[in-house]
Coordinates of C-alpha atoms in Angstrom, one line a residue:
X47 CA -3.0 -28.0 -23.3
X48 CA -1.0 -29.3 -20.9
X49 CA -2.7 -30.5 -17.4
X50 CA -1.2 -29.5 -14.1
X51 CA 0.0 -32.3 -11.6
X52 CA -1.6 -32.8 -8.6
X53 CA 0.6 -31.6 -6.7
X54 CA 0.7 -28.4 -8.3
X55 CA -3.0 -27.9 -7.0
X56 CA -2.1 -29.2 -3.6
X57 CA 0.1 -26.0 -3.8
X58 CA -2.6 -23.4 -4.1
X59 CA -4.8 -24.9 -1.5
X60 CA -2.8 -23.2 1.2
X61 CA -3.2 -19.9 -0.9
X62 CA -6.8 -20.6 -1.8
X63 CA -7.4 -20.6 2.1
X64 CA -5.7 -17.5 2.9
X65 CA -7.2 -16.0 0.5
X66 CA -10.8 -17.2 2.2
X67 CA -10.2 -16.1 5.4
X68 CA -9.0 -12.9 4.1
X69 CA -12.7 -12.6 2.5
X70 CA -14.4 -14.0 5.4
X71 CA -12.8 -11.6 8.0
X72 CA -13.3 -8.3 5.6
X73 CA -17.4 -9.3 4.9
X74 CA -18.1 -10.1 8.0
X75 CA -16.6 -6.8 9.2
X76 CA -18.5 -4.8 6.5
X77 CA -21.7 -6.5 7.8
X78 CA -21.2 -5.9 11.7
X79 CA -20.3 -2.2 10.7
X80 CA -23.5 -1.6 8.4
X81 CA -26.1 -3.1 10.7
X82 CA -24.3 -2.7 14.0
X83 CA -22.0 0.2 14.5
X84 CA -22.9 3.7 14.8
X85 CA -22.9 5.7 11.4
X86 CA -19.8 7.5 11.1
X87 CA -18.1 10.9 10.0
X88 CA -19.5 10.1 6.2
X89 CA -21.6 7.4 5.9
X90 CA -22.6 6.4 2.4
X91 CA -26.7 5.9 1.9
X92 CA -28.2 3.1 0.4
X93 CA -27.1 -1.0 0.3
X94 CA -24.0 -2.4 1.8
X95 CA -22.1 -2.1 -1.2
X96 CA -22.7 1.1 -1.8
X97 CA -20.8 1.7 1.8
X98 CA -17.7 0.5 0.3
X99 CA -17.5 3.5 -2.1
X100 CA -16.0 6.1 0.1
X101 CA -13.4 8.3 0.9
X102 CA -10.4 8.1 -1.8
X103 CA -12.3 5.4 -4.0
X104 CA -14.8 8.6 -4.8
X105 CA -11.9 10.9 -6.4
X106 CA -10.6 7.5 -8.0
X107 CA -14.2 7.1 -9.3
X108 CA -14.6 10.4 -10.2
X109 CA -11.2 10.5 -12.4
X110 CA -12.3 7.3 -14.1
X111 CA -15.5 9.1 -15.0
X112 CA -14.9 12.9 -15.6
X113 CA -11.5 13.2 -15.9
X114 CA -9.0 15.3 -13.9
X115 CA -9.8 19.1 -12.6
X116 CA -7.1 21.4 -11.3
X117 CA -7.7 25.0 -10.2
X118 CA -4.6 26.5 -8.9
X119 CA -4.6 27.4 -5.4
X120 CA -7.7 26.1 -4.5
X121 CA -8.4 26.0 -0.4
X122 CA -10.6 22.6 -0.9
X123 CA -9.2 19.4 -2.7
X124 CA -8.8 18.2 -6.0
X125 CA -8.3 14.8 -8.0
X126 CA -5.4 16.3 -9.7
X127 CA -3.4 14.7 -6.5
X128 CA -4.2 11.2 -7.3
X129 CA -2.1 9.1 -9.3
X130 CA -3.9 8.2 -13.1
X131 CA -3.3 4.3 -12.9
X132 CA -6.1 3.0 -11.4
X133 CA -8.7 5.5 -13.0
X134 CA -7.3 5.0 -16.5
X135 CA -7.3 1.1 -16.3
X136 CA -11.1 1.3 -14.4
X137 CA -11.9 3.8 -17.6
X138 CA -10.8 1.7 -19.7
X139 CA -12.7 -1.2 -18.3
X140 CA -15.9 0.8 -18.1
X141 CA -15.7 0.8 -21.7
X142 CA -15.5 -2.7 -22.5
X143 CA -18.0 -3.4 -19.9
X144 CA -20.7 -0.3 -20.4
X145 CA -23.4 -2.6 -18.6
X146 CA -22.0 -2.8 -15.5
X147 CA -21.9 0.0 -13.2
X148 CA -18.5 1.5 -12.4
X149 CA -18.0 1.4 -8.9
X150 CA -18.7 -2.4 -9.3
X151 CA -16.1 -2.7 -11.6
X152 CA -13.6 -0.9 -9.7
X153 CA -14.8 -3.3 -6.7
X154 CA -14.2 -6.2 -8.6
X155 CA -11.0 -5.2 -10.3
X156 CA -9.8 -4.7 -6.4
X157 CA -11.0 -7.7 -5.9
X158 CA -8.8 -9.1 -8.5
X159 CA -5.5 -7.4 -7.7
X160 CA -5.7 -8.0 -4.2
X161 CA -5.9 -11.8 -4.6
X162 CA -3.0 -11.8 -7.6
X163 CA -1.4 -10.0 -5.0
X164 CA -1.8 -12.9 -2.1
X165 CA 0.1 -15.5 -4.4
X166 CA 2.8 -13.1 -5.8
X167 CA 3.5 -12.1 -1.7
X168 CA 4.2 -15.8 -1.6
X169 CA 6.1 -16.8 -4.3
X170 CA 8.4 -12.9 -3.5
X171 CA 8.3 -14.6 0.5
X172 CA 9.6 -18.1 -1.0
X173 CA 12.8 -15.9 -2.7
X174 CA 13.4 -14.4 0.9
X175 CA 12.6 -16.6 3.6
X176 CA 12.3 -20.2 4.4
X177 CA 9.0 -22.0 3.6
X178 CA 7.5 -21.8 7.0
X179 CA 8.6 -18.3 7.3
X180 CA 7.6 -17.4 4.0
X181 CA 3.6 -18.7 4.6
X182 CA 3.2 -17.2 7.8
X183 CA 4.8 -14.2 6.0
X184 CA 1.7 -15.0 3.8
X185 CA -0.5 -15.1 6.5
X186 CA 0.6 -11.5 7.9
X187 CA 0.3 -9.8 4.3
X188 CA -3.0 -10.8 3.5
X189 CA -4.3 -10.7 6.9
X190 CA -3.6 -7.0 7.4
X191 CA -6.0 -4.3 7.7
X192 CA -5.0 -2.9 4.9
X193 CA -6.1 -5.9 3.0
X194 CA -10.2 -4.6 3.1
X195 CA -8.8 -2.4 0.5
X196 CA -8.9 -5.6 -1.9
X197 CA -12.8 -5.0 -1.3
X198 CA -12.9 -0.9 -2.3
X199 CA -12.4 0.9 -5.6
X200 CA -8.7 2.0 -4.1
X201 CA -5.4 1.0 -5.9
X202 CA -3.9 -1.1 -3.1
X203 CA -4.2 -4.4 -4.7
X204 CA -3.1 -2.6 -8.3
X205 CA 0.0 -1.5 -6.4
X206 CA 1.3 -4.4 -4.9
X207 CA 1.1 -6.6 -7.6
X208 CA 3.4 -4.1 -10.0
X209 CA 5.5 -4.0 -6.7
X210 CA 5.8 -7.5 -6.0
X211 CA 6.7 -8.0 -10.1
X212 CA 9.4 -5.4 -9.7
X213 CA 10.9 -7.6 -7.4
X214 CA 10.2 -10.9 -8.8
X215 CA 11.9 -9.8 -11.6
X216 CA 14.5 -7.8 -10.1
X217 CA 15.2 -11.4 -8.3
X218 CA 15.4 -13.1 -11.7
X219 CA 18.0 -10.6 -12.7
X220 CA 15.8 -9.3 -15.4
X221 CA 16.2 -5.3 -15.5
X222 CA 14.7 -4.5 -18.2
X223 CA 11.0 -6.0 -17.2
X224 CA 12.2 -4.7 -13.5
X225 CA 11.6 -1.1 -15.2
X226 CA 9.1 -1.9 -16.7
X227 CA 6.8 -2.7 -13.6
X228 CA 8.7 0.2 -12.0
X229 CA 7.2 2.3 -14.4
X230 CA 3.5 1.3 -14.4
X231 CA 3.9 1.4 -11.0
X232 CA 5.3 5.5 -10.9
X233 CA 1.8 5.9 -12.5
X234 CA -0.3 4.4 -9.3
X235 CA 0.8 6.4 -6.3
X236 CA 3.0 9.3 -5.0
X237 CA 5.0 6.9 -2.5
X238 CA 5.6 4.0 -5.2
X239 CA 7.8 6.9 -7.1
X240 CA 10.3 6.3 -4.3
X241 CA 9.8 2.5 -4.2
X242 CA 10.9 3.0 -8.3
X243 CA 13.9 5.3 -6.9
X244 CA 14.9 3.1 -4.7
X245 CA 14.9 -0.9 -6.5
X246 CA 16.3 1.6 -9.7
X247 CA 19.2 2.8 -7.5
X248 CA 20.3 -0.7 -6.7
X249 CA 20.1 -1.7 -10.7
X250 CA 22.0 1.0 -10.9
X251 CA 24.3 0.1 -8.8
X252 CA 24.7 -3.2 -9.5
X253 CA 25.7 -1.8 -12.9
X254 CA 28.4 0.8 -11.9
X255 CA 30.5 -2.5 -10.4
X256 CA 31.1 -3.1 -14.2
X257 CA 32.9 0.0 -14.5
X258 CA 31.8 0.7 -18.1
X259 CA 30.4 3.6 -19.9
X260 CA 28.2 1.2 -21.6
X261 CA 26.2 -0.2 -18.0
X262 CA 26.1 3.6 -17.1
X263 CA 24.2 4.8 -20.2
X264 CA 21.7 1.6 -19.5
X265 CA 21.5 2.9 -15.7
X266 CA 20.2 6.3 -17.5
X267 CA 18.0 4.0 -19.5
X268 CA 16.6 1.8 -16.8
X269 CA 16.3 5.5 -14.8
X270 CA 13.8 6.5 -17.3
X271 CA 11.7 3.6 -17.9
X272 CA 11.7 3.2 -14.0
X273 CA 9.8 6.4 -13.9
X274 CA 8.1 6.7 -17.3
X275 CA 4.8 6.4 -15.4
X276 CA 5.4 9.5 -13.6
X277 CA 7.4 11.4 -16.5
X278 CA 3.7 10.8 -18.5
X279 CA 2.0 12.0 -16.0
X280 CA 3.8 14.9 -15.8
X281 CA 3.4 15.5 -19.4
X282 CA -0.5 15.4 -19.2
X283 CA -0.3 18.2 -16.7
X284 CA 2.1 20.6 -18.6
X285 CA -0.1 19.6 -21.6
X286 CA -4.0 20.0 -20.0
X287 CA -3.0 23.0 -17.3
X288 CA 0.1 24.4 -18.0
X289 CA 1.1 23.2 -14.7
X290 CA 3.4 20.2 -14.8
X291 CA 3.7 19.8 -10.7
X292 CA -0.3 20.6 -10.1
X293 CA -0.4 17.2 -8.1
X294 CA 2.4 18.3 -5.8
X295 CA 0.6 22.0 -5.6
X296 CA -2.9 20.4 -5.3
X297 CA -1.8 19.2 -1.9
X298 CA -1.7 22.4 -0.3
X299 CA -5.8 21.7 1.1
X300 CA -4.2 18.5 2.4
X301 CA -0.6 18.9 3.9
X302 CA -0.4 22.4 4.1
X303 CA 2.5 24.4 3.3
X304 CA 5.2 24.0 5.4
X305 CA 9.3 24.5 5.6
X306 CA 11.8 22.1 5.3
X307 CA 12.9 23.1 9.1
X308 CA 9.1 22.9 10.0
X309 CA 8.9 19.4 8.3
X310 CA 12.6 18.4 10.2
X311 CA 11.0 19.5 13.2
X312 CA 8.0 17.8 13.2
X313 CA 9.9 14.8 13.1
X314 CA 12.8 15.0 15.3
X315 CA 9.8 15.7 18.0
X316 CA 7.6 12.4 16.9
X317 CA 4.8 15.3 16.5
X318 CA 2.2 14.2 15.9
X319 CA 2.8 11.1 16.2
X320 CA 2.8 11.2 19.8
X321 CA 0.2 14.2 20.2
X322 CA -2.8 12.3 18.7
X323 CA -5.8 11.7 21.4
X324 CA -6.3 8.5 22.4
X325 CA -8.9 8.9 25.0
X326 CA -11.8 7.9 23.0
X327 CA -10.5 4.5 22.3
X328 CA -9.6 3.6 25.8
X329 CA -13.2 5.0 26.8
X330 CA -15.2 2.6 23.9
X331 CA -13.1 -0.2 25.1
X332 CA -13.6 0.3 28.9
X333 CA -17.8 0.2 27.6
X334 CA -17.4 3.8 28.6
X335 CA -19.7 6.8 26.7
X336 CA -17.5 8.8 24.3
X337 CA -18.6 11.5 22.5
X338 CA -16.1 11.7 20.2
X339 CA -15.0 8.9 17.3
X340 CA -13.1 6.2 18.5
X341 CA -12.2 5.4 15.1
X342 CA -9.9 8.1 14.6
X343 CA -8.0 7.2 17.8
X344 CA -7.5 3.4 16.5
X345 CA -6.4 4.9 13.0
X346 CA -3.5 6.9 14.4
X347 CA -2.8 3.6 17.1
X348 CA -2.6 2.0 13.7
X349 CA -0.4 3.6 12.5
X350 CA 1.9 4.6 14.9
X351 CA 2.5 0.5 15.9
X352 CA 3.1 0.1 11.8
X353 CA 5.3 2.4 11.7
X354 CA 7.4 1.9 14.4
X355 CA 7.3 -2.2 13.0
X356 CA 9.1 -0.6 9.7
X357 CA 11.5 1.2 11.6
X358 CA 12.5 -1.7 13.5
X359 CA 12.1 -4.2 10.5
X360 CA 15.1 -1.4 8.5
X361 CA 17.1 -1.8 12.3
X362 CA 16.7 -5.6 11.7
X363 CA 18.0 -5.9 7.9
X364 CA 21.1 -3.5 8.8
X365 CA 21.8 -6.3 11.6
X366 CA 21.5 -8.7 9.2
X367 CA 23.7 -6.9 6.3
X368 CA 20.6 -7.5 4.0
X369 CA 21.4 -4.1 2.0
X370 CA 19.6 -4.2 -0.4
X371 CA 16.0 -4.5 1.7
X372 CA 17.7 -2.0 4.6
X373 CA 18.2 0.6 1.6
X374 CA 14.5 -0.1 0.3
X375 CA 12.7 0.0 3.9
X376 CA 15.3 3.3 3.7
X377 CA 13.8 5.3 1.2
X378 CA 10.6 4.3 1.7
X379 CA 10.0 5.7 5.3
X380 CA 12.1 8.2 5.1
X381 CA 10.0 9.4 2.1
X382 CA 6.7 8.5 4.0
X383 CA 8.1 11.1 7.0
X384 CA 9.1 13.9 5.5
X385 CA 6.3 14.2 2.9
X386 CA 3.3 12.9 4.5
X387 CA 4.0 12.3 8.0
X388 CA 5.6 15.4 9.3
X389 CA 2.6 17.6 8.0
X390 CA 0.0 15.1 9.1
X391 CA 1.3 12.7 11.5
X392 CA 0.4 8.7 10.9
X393 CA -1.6 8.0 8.5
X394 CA -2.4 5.9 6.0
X395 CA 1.6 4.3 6.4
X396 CA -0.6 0.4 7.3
X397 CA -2.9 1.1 4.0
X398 CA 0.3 1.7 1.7
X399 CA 0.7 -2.5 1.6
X400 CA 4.3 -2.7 -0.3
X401 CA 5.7 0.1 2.3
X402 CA 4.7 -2.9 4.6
X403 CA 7.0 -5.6 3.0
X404 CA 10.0 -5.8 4.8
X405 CA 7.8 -5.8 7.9
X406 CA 5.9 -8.3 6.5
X407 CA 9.1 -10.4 6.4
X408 CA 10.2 -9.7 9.6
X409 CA 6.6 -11.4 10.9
X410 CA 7.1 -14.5 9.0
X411 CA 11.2 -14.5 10.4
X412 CA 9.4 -14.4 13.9
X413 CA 6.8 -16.7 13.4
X414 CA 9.7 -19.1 12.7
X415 CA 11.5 -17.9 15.6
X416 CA 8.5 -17.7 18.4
X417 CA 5.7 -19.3 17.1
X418 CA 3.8 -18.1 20.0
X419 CA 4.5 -14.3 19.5
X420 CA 4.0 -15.1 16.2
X421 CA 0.2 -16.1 16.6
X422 CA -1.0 -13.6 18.7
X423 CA 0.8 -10.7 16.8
X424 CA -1.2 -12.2 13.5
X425 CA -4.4 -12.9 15.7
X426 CA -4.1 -8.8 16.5
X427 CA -3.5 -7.9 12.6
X428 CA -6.8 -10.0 12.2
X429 CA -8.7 -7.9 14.8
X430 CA -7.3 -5.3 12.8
X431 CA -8.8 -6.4 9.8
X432 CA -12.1 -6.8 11.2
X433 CA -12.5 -3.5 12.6
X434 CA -10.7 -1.8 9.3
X435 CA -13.5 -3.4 7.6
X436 CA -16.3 -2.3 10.4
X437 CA -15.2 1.2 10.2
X438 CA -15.2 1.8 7.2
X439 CA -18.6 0.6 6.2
X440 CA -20.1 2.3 9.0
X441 CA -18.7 5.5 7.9
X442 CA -15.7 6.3 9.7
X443 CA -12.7 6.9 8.2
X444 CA -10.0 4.2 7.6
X445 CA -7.5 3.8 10.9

């Protein structure tokens, strides 16, 4: 076996200590919120880690343990909407490890993802950005609040990684394993379709410039693989229910069903992006008595500063003729708008990590430019993190 050099050690030190702090900042958090904070909307009974099963890491544990259920036009919701990746490997796991208990598992196995995750960011950031640039870029991924998912049965950490391969290996000029990852990764999550759409359109581009009918048949190809995760999944649905699209229709309890023009219009007037209530917040921090959940107030805050950092991350790759990202960042919040936030406004866009890259590499770019800005916008993402982690133990749901 051959042994590493030193200095190949002295290279994950820097990663080994992100990746504490990252820990430190999101267990700390979960123990301030279980002994200290007020219970929430949905508190979970019993130990600390049993607070870490909540919200969407119940449907994933349910999936991994019953299976899917679909009743068509159901007013409450359904695990049909959420993706089989996650469930299926945790299954699967479950089975090799029968004396364990699932929801550890699945805890563990976020765990693990979320810290592969950490030193594939890097090594993507390396292929993008100058070495300081790309470890404070390291620093702002794995210091976001979206980064206490690493500690709850939820696919973020699962995601990212097939993300970050996609583009390793998309890097590497190697198209083949680029569909590949694209394709597990159509499997873990509504919004990483697009993310598959999108890195597929440029292969597929790339290809047209040979002007053959040869690279357009492997464009088809590369099209399918890109999205075999989702094509299977499909599958299983026309198969089990006789409904192909039940995860699109099983949204109804969620999004509600609205018209295109509704959706458009929605967005054209920032609603309700700029219609969430913020008093609460501004009451908790003044020391002030609220009677309603602050929480809720810092989740849409959240997500409304993330979301304007994405659109001016896509302003600042079309400045710098960096197509390829300004198409990704593109598609991606485009699709995050019309699907998800004109029906419910912002949420969830901070927890969806790999819609985060190309602001992720915009904070390492202006670390490098303005150290100073630079520390206190990652000394706010670690707030971030600390109350993401608070919340959420104590029962509130995620900003």
């Amino acid at each position: 076996m051959k042994i590493p050099k030193l200095s190949t050690y002295r290279d994950l030190l820097p990663r080994l200590r992100v990746n504490f702090v990252t820990a430190l900042l999101i267990w700390f958090g979960v123990f301030c919120g279980y002994y200290f904070f007020s219970r929430g909307l949905d508190p979970v009974p019993g130990p600390l880690a049993a607070s870490l099963v909540n919200w969407d890491a119940k449907w994933y544990l349910d999936i991994a343990q019953h299976g899917y259920q679909y009743v068509p036009g159901s007013p409450v919701g359904q695990n049909i909407v959420f993706f089989p990746l996650y469930s299926l490997i945790l299954a699967l796991l479950g089975k090799i490890l029968p004396f364990f208990a699932l929801a550890n598992i699945g805890i563990w196995l976020a765990a693990g993802s979320g810290v592969l995750s950490i030193f594939l960011f890097h090594r993507f950031a390396r292929e993008n950005l100058a070495e300081p640039a790309a470890n404070a870029a390291t620093w702002f991924y794995a210091l976001s609040p979206a980064a206490f998912f690493f500690a709850s049965d939820y696919p973020t950490g699962l995601m990212n990684v097939l993300a970050l391969l996609a583009l390793l290996t998309w890097h590497r000029e190697r198209p083949a394993l680029t569909a590949f990852w694209l394709g597990l990764g159509s499997a873990s999550g509504p919004l990483m379709v697009f993310f598959a759409f999108a890195l597929w359109s440029i292969l597929a581009w790339q290809r047209w410039q040979e002007r053959s009918w040869r690279s357009l048949g492997g464009s088809v190809l590369l099209g399918f693989f890109a999205s075999s995760g989702l094509i299977a999944f499909i599958v299983y649905q026309y198969v089990t229910f006789s409904a192909p699209l039940a995860f699109i229709h099983g949204h109804a309890s969620y999004l509600g069903e609205l018209s295109p023009l509704q959706k458009l219009t929605n967005i054209v007037h920032l609603y309700p992006f700029s219609g969430a209530d913020y008093t609460p917040l501004w009451q908790a921090l003044a020391g002030e008595v609220t009677a309603l959940n602050p929480a809720r107030s810092v989740y849409f805050l959240m997500n409304v500063v993330v979301l304007a950092g994405n659109l001016l991350a896509l302003l600042y790759f079309v400045w710098r003729r960096v197509w390829a990202w300004a198409w990704i960042a593109l598609v991606l919040v485009g699709a995050y708008l019309w699907f998800q936030g004109a029906s419910q406004g912002p949420v969830s866009t901070y927890r969806l990590l790999y819609l985060n890259l190309p602001l992720f590499l915009l904070g390492g770019q202006l670390w490098q430019w303005r150290p100073r800005w630079g520390y206190v916008a990652l000394t706010l993402s670690a707030a971030a993190l600390f109350l993401q982690s608070a919340f959420f133990a104590s029962g509130h749901w995620a900003f």
